Coordinates of C-alpha atoms in Angstrom, one line a residue:
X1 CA 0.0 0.0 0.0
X2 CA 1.3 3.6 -1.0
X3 CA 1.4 6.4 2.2
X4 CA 1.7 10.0 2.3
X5 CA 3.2 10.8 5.8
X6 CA 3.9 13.6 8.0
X7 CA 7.4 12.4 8.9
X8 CA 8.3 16.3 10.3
X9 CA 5.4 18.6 11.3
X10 CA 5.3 20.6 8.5
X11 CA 7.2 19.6 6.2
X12 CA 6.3 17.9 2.9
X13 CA 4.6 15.0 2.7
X14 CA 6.8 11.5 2.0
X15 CA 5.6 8.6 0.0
X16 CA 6.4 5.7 1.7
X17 CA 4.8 2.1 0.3
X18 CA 4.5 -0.8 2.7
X19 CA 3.1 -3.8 3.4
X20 CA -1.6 -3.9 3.1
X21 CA -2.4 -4.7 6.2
X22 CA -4.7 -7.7 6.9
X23 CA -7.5 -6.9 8.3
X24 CA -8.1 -9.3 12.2
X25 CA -11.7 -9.3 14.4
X26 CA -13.6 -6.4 13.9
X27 CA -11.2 -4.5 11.5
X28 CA -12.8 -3.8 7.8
X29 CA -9.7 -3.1 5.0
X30 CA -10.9 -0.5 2.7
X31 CA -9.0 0.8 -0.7
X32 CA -9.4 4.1 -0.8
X33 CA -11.6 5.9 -3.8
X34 CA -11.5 9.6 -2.7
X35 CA -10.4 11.5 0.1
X36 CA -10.9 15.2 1.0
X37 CA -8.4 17.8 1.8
X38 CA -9.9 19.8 4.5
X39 CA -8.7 22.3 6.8
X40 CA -8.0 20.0 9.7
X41 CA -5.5 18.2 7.8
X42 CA -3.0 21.9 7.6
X43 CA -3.4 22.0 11.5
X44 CA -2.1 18.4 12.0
X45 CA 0.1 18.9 9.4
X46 CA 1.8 22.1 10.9
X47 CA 1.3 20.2 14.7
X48 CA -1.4 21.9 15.9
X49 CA -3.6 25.2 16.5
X50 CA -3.0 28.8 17.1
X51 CA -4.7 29.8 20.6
X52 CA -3.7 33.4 20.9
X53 CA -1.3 35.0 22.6
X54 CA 1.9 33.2 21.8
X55 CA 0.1 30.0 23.0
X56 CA 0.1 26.9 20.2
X57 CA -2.0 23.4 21.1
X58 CA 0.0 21.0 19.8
X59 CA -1.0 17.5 18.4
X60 CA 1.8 15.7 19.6
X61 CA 0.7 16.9 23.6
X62 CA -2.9 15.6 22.8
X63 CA -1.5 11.9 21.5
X64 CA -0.5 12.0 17.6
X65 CA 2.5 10.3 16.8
X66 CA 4.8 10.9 13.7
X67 CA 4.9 9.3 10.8
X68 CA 1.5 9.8 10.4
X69 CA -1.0 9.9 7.5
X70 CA -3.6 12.4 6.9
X71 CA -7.3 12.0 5.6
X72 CA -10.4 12.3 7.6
X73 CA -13.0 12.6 4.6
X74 CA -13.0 9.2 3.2
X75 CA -14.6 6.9 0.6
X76 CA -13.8 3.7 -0.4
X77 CA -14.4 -0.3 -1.5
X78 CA -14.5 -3.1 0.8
X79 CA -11.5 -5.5 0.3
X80 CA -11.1 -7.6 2.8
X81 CA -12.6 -8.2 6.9
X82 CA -11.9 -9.5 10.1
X83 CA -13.5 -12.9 11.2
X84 CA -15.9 -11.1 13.6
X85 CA -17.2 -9.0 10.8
X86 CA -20.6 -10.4 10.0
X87 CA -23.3 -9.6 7.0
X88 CA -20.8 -7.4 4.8
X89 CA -19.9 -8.6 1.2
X90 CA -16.5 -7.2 -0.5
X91 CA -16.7 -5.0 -3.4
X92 CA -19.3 -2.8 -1.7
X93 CA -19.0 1.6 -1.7
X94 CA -18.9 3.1 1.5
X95 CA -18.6 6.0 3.4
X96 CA -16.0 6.1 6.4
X97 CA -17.5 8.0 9.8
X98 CA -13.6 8.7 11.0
X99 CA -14.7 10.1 14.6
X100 CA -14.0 7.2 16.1
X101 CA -13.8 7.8 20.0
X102 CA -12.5 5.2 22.9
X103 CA -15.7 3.7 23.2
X104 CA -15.6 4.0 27.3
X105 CA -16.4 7.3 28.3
X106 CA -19.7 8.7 29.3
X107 CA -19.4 10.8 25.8
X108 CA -18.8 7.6 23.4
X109 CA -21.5 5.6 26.0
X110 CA -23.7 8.3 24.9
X111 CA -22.6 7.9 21.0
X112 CA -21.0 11.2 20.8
X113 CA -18.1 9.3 19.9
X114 CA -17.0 13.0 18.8
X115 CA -16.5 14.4 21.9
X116 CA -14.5 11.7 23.1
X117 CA -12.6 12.4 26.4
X118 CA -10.4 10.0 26.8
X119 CA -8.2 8.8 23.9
X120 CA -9.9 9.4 20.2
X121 CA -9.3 7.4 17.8
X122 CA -10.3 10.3 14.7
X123 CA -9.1 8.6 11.5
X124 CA -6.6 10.9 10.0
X125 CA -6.2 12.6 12.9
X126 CA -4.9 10.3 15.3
X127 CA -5.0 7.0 13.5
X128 CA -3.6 6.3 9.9
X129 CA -6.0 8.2 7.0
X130 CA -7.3 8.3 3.5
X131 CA -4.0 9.8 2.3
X132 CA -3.0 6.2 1.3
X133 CA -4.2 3.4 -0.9
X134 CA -6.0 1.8 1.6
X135 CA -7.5 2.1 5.1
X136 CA -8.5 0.7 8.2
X137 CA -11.7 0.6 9.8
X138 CA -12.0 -0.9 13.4
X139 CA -15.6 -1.8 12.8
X140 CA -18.3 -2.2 10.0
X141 CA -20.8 0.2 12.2
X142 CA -18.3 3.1 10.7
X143 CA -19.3 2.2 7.3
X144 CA -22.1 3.9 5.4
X145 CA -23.3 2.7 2.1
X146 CA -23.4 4.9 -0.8
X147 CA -24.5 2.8 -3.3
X148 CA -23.8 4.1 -6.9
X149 CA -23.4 7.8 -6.1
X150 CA -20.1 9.8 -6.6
X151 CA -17.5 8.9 -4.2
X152 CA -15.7 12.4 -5.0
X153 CA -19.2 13.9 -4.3
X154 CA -19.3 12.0 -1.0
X155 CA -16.0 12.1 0.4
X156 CA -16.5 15.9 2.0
X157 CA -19.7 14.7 3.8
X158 CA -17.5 13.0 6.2
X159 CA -16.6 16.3 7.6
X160 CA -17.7 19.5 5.7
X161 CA -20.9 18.0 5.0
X162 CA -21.0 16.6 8.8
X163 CA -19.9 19.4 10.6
X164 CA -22.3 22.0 9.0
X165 CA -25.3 19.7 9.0
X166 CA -24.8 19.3 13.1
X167 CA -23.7 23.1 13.3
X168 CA -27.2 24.0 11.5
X169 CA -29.2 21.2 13.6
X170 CA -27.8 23.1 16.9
X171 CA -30.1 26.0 15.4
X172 CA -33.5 24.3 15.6
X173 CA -36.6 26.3 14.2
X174 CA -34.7 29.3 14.1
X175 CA -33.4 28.5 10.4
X176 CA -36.7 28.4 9.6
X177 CA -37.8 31.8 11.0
X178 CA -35.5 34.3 8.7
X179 CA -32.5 34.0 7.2
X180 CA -29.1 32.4 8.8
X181 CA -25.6 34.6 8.8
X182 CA -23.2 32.8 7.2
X183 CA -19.6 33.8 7.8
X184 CA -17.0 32.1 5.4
X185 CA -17.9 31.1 1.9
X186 CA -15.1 28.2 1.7
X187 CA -16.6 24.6 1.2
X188 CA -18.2 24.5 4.6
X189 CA -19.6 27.3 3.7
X190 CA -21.2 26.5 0.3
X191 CA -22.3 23.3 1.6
X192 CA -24.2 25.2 4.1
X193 CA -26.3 26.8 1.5
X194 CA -27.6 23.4 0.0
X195 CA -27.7 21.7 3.8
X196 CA -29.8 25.1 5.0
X197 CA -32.3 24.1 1.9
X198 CA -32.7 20.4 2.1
X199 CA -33.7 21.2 5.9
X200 CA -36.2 23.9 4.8
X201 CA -34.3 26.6 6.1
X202 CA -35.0 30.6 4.4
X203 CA -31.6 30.4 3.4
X204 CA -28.9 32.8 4.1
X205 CA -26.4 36.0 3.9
X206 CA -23.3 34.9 3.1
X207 CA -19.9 37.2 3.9
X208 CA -16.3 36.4 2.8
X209 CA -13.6 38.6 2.0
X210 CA -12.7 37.1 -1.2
X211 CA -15.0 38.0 -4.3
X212 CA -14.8 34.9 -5.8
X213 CA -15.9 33.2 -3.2
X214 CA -18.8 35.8 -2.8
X215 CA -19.5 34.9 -6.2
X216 CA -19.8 31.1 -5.5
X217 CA -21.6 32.1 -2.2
X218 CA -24.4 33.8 -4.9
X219 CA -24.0 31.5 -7.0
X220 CA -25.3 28.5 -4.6
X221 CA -28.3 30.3 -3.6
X222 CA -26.7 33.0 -0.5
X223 CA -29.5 35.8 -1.0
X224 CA -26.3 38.5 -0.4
X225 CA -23.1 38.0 -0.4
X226 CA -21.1 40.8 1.4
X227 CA -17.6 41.8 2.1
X228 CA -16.9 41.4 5.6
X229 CA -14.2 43.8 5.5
X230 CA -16.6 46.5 5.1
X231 CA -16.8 49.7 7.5
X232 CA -20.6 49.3 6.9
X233 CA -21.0 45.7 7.6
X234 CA -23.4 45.2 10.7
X235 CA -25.7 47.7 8.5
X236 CA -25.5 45.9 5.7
X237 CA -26.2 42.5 7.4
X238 CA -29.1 43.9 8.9
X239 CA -30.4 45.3 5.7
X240 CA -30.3 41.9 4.0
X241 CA -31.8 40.2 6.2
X242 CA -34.6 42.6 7.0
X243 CA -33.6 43.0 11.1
X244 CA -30.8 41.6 12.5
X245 CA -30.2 38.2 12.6
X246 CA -30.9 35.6 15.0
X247 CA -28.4 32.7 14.5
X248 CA -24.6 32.9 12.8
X249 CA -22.2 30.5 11.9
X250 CA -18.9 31.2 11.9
X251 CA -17.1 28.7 9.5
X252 CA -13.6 30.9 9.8
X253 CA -13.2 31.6 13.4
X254 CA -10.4 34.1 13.6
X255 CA -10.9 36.6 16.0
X256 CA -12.3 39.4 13.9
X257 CA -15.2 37.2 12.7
X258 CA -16.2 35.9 16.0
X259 CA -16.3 39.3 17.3
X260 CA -18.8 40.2 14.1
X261 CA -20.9 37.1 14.6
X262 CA -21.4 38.2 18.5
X263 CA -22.3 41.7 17.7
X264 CA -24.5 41.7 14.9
X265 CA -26.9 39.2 16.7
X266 CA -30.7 40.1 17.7
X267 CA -31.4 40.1 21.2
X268 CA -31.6 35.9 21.9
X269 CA -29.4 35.0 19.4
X270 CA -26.8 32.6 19.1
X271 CA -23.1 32.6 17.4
X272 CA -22.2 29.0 16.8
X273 CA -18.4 28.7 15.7
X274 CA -16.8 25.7 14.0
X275 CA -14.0 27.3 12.0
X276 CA -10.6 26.7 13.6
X277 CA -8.0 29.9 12.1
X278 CA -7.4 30.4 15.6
X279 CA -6.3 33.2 17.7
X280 CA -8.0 34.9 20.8
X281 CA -10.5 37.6 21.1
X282 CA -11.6 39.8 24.1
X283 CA -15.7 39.9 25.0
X284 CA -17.8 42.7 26.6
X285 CA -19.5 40.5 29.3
X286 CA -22.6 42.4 30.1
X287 CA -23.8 42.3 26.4
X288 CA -24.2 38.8 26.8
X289 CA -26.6 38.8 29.7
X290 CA -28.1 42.3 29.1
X291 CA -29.1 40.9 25.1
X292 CA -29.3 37.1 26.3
X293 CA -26.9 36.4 23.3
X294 CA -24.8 33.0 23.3
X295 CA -21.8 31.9 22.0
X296 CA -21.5 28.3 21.2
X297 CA -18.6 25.8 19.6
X298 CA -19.4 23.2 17.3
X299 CA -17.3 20.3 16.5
X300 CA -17.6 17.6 13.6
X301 CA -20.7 15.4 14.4
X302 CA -22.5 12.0 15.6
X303 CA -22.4 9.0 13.4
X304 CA -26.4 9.1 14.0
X305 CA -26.0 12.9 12.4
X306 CA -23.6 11.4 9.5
X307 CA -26.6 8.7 9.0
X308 CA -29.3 11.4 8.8
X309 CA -27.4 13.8 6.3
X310 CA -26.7 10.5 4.0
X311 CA -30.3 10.1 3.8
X312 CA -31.2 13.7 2.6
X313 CA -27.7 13.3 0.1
X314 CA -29.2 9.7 -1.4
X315 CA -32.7 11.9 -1.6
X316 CA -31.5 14.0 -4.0
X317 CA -31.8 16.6 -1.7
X318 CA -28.1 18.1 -1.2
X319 CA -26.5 19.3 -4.7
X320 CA -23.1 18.5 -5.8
X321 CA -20.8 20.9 -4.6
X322 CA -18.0 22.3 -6.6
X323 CA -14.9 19.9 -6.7
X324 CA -11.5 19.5 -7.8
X325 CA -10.1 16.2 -8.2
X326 CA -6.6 15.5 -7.7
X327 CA -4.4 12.3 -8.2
X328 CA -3.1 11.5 -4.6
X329 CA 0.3 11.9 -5.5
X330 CA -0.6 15.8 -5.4
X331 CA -1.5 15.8 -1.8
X332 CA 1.0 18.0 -0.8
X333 CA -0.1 20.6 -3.7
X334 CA -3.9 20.2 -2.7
X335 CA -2.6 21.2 1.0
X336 CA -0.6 24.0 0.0
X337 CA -3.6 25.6 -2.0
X338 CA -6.0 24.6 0.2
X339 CA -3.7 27.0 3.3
X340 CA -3.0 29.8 0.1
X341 CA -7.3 30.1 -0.1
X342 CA -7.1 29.0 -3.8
X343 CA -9.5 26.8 -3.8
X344 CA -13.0 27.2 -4.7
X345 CA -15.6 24.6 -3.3
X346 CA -13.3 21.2 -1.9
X347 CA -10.5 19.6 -3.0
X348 CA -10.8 15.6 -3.2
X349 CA -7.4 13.2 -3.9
X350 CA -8.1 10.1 -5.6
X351 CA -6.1 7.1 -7.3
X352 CA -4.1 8.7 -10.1
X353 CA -6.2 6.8 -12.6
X354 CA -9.2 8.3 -11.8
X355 CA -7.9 11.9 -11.2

């Protein structure tokens, strides 16, 4: 099997080819057909995230061990399982949940595997990734079947499409009330759009700082798309929406954008931030009880949540979103764009002779 590692926080990625695996017990072998490049992947592969202040979490303090390969958003084909895997066939087209927890703590007892407080097992993040010909799955209840559709398509839903759909099911009726602020018009961003409208949401102002991305924002159905740079903006917001509005996402999360999402909000409204730039940012207190405003994280999802966006994707209901399809030889270039803001929409690596 072919591997690209992280052999020096970051540094470039190194091909190294060793022996497939076989799979033992529970353990499912999968050859990998796509594999996003998300965001994620640049903060394991620079060792970890920006807290502000001169402070920096690393990955190797929370249990990552180099070499290591990269991958969270993957598809693949069954090739080969475990003599306790039961009622699964080789050949199949599955989706991998990688947010694999230690299956003890009161989190992963309650199946939000995601939250995991003791040791996580994230595919691609802690354990080996779709940045390789092939995979491992501990156990066939990670696998969701995709039948026939697109496994470029699918790949993102492991994470962009995952993270947005529980971001937006935090919100509740509210998306259905007036239009959601939508801040960063990257891929979690345009998924978003199509997520918000296959859950009968009244869609959404969109702001970036890039025009293109505006563009694509428009494009996918954002009633406005706005520069958040402008000295205007919070009027602007307001005007689009028709009042100001009572939920945000923040799909950036860099300090000026959580500071926007807080302040623009009605009275009762809540800022939900799943972007990861980093940094630190400094909160008037009183505004939060005085306008009963909340500020709330969001990270990844449930493999119930991963279930129930499948079902609206197989329904027709979620629209392709715009990708780029890279042999995984390029993984390093898909990275390196991916941190420069060059891409539009997601990019996906697969084997070279389908790229």
């Amino acid at each position: 099997m072919e591997n690209y590692l992280v052999e020096s926080f970051g540094k470039p990625l190194t091909l190294v080819k060793r022996e497939t695996p076989t799979p033992t017990g529970t353990q499912v072998l999968i050859k990998v057909q796509a594999c996003g490049v998300c965001h994620t992947d640049l903060h394991v592969w620079h060792g970890g995230y920006d807290l502000g202040g001169g402070r920096f979490l690393k990955m190797s303090e929370r249990g990552l061990t180099l070499p290591h390969t990269l991958g969270h958003e993957t598809v693949g084909s069954i090739v080969s399982f475990g003599n306790e895997v039961k009622g699964l066939a080789t050949g199949g087209h599955y989706l991998v949940y990688p947010w694999i927890g230690c299956g003890a703590c009161l989190n992963c007892r309650n199946d939000d595997e995601n939250l995991c407080t003791n040791t996580p097992r994230y595919l691609g993040i802690f354990s080996p990734g779709g940045y390789s010909s092939h995979v491992m799955v501990p156990h066939p209840r990670y696998l969701v079947d995709i039948g026939t559709l697109d496994p470029k398509q699918i790949a993102p839903m492991a994470c962009a499409g995952l993270t947005t759909f529980s971001a937006i099911n935090k919100l509740g009726a509210r998306i259905k009330d007036k239009p959601l602020l939508i801040i960063g018009a990257g891929g979690l961003g345009l998924m978003a759009l199509s997520i918000l409208k296959a859950l009968g949401g009244k869609c959404a102002v969109v702001l970036d700082v890039d025009p293109d991305k505006r563009a694509a924002a428009l494009k996918a159905g954002a009633i406005a798309a706005l520069d958040a740079t402008a000295g205007d903006i919070n009027a602007q917001i307001t005007a689009a929406i028709g009042s100001a509005p009572d939920a945000a996402i923040d799909f950036v999360g860099a300090p000026a954008t959580v500071q926007l999402g807080c302040a623009v909000l009605a009275k009762g409204g809540r800022c939900i931030v799943v972007g990861l730039v980093g940094g630190e940012v400094t909160l008037s207190i009183p505004p939060f009880a005085l306008r009963a405003i909340s500020l709330e994280g969001s990270f990844v999802g449930t493999l119930a949540e991963l279930k129930q966006l499948m079902t609206l994707v197989q329904a027709g209901k979620i629209p392709d979103i715009p990708i780029q399809a890279r042999p995984l030889s390029q993984a390093a270039n898909a990275l390196a764009d991916l941190e420069a803001g060059k891409l539009i929409g997601r990019a996906v690596l697969v084997p070279a002779e389908e790229a």
